[in-house]
Coordinates of C-alpha atoms in Angstrom, one line a residue:
L1143 CA 82.2 77.1 80.4
Y1144 CA 85.4 78.9 81.3
T1145 CA 88.1 76.4 80.6
I1146 CA 91.2 78.2 81.1
I1147 CA 90.4 79.0 84.9
V1148 CA 89.3 75.2 85.4
Y1149 CA 92.4 74.1 83.8
V1150 CA 94.4 76.3 85.7
V1151 CA 92.9 75.6 88.9
A1152 CA 92.6 71.8 88.5
S1153 CA 96.4 71.5 87.3
F1154 CA 97.6 73.4 90.3
G1155 CA 95.3 71.8 92.6
K1156 CA 96.5 68.3 91.7
K1157 CA 99.8 69.0 92.2
F1158 CA 100.1 71.4 95.0
A1159 CA 96.9 71.8 97.0
T1160 CA 95.4 68.2 97.4
D1161 CA 93.9 69.0 100.8
Y1162 CA 91.7 71.9 99.7
S1163 CA 88.3 71.9 97.9
P1164 CA 88.0 73.2 94.4
A1165 CA 85.8 76.2 95.4
Y1166 CA 88.7 77.3 98.0
L1167 CA 91.2 77.1 95.2
V1168 CA 89.3 79.2 92.7
N1169 CA 88.9 81.8 95.3
I1170 CA 92.4 81.6 96.2
S1171 CA 93.5 81.9 92.3
S1172 CA 91.4 84.8 91.8
C1173 CA 93.1 86.6 94.5
V1174 CA 96.6 85.7 93.0
F1175 CA 95.5 86.5 89.7
G1176 CA 94.1 90.1 91.0
S1177 CA 97.4 90.6 92.8
V1178 CA 99.8 89.5 89.9
A1179 CA 97.7 91.9 87.6
S1180 CA 98.1 94.9 90.1
G1181 CA 101.7 94.1 90.2
L1182 CA 102.0 94.1 86.1
I1183 CA 100.1 97.4 86.0
S1184 CA 102.8 98.8 88.6
L1185 CA 105.7 97.5 86.2
S1186 CA 103.9 98.9 83.2
V1187 CA 103.7 102.2 84.7
F1188 CA 107.3 102.4 85.8
H1189 CA 108.6 101.5 82.2
F1190 CA 106.1 103.8 80.6
N1191 CA 107.3 106.7 82.8
D1192 CA 110.9 106.3 81.4
E1193 CA 111.8 109.3 79.7
A1194 CA 113.5 107.3 76.8
I1195 CA 110.2 106.2 75.5
F1196 CA 109.0 109.7 74.6
C1197 CA 112.2 110.8 73.3
G1198 CA 115.3 109.5 72.0
H1199 CA 118.2 108.5 73.9
N1200 CA 120.5 110.8 72.4
E1201 CA 118.3 113.7 73.3
I1202 CA 118.1 112.6 76.9
Q1203 CA 122.1 112.2 77.2
N1204 CA 122.3 115.8 75.6
K1205 CA 119.9 117.4 77.9
S1206 CA 121.4 115.9 81.0
R1207 CA 124.9 117.0 80.1
K1208 CA 123.8 120.5 80.0
E1209 CA 122.2 120.6 83.3
S1210 CA 124.3 121.0 86.2
N1211 CA 121.8 119.3 88.7
Q1212 CA 122.0 115.9 87.1
G1213 CA 122.1 113.8 90.5
L1214 CA 119.2 115.8 91.9
R1215 CA 117.2 115.5 88.8
S1216 CA 118.0 111.8 88.2
A1217 CA 116.9 111.3 91.9
L1218 CA 113.6 113.1 91.3
Q1219 CA 112.9 111.0 88.3
K1220 CA 113.6 107.8 90.0
F1221 CA 111.2 108.8 93.0
S1222 CA 108.4 110.0 90.6
R1223 CA 108.7 106.8 88.6
C1224 CA 108.7 104.6 91.7
S1225 CA 106.0 106.5 93.3
S1226 CA 103.6 106.7 90.3
A1227 CA 104.2 103.1 89.7
I1228 CA 103.2 101.9 93.3
S1229 CA 100.4 104.4 93.6
S1230 CA 98.8 102.9 90.6
G1231 CA 99.3 99.4 91.4
L1232 CA 97.5 100.3 94.7
M1233 CA 94.9 102.3 93.2
C1234 CA 94.1 99.3 90.9
S1235 CA 94.2 96.5 93.6
F1236 CA 91.9 98.6 96.1
S1237 CA 89.3 99.9 93.4
P1238 CA 86.0 98.7 94.6
L1239 CA 85.3 97.0 91.2
M1240 CA 88.8 95.1 91.3
W1241 CA 88.5 94.4 94.7
Q1242 CA 85.0 92.5 94.2
Y1243 CA 86.3 90.7 91.1
N1244 CA 89.4 89.6 93.2
I1245 CA 87.8 88.2 96.1
S1246 CA 85.1 86.4 94.3
A1247 CA 85.3 83.0 92.4
E1248 CA 85.0 84.3 89.0
V1249 CA 86.9 84.6 85.6
F1250 CA 87.1 88.4 85.7
A1251 CA 90.3 88.4 87.7
L1252 CA 92.0 86.2 85.2
H1253 CA 90.7 88.6 82.7
N1254 CA 92.5 91.5 84.4
L1255 CA 95.5 89.6 84.5
F1256 CA 95.4 88.9 80.8
V1257 CA 94.7 92.4 80.0
A1258 CA 97.5 93.8 82.6
S1259 CA 99.6 91.3 80.6
I1260 CA 99.0 92.5 77.4
V1261 CA 99.5 96.0 78.5
Y1262 CA 102.9 95.2 80.0
A1263 CA 103.8 93.3 76.8
L1264 CA 102.9 96.6 74.9
T1265 CA 105.2 98.5 77.1
Q1266 CA 107.9 96.1 76.7
F1267 CA 107.4 96.4 73.0
C1268 CA 108.1 100.0 73.0
V1269 CA 111.1 99.7 75.4
R1270 CA 113.1 97.0 73.8
P1271 CA 115.3 97.4 70.6
D1272 CA 114.6 93.8 69.5
P1273 CA 110.5 93.6 69.9
V1274 CA 110.1 90.3 68.0
P1275 CA 110.0 87.9 71.2
T1276 CA 107.8 90.5 72.9
S1277 CA 105.4 90.8 70.0
A1278 CA 105.2 86.9 70.1
A1279 CA 104.5 86.8 73.7
G1280 CA 102.0 89.4 73.1
A1281 CA 100.3 87.6 70.4
L1282 CA 100.0 84.3 72.6
L1283 CA 98.4 86.6 75.7
C1284 CA 95.9 88.2 73.4
G1285 CA 95.1 84.6 72.2
L1286 CA 94.6 83.6 75.7
A1287 CA 92.9 86.7 76.7
L1288 CA 90.4 86.1 73.7
T1289 CA 89.5 82.6 74.6
N1290 CA 89.0 83.4 78.4
Q1291 CA 86.6 86.6 77.8
H1292 CA 85.4 87.9 74.5
T1293 CA 85.3 91.3 75.5
S1294 CA 89.3 91.5 75.3
V1295 CA 88.4 92.0 71.6
L1296 CA 88.3 95.9 72.5
L1297 CA 91.7 95.7 73.8
V1298 CA 93.1 93.3 71.1
L1299 CA 92.0 95.1 68.0
P1300 CA 93.5 98.4 68.6
I1301 CA 96.9 96.9 69.9
S1302 CA 97.0 94.6 66.8
V1303 CA 96.2 97.5 64.4
W1304 CA 98.8 99.6 66.2

């Protein structure tokens, strides 16, 4: 069946939570997977909102030197980055479909975690100057996502071509 979620829950249950039933552990793990996925979406939006991704670092420095209200502009950028990241994570975690997946004992919460992890690895690939470790981690996440749910191919193929 779904070997990844069975392995994760069984290995965690044997080490840390021996008093609980497997069904309870699967439900709790779905909640944890969904929460971490929402957090990764927030982090992805936070990093993706950085102006340095869209234009070069030198252009930002030159633009900020020319402006007299640099402190106000910087504070507004930080506020907009934080507020958009927090609101995207909250909208993701409280959307009806995600809520349903996160409170039921299914593999969809783990699939959402893998998808959010791949998106986060993609944003880190754009941000970091040395993308080799990030691309290796992204390849591992893509492989794990494909073994968990085959619909991940709809995300993995375009990213791998890019």
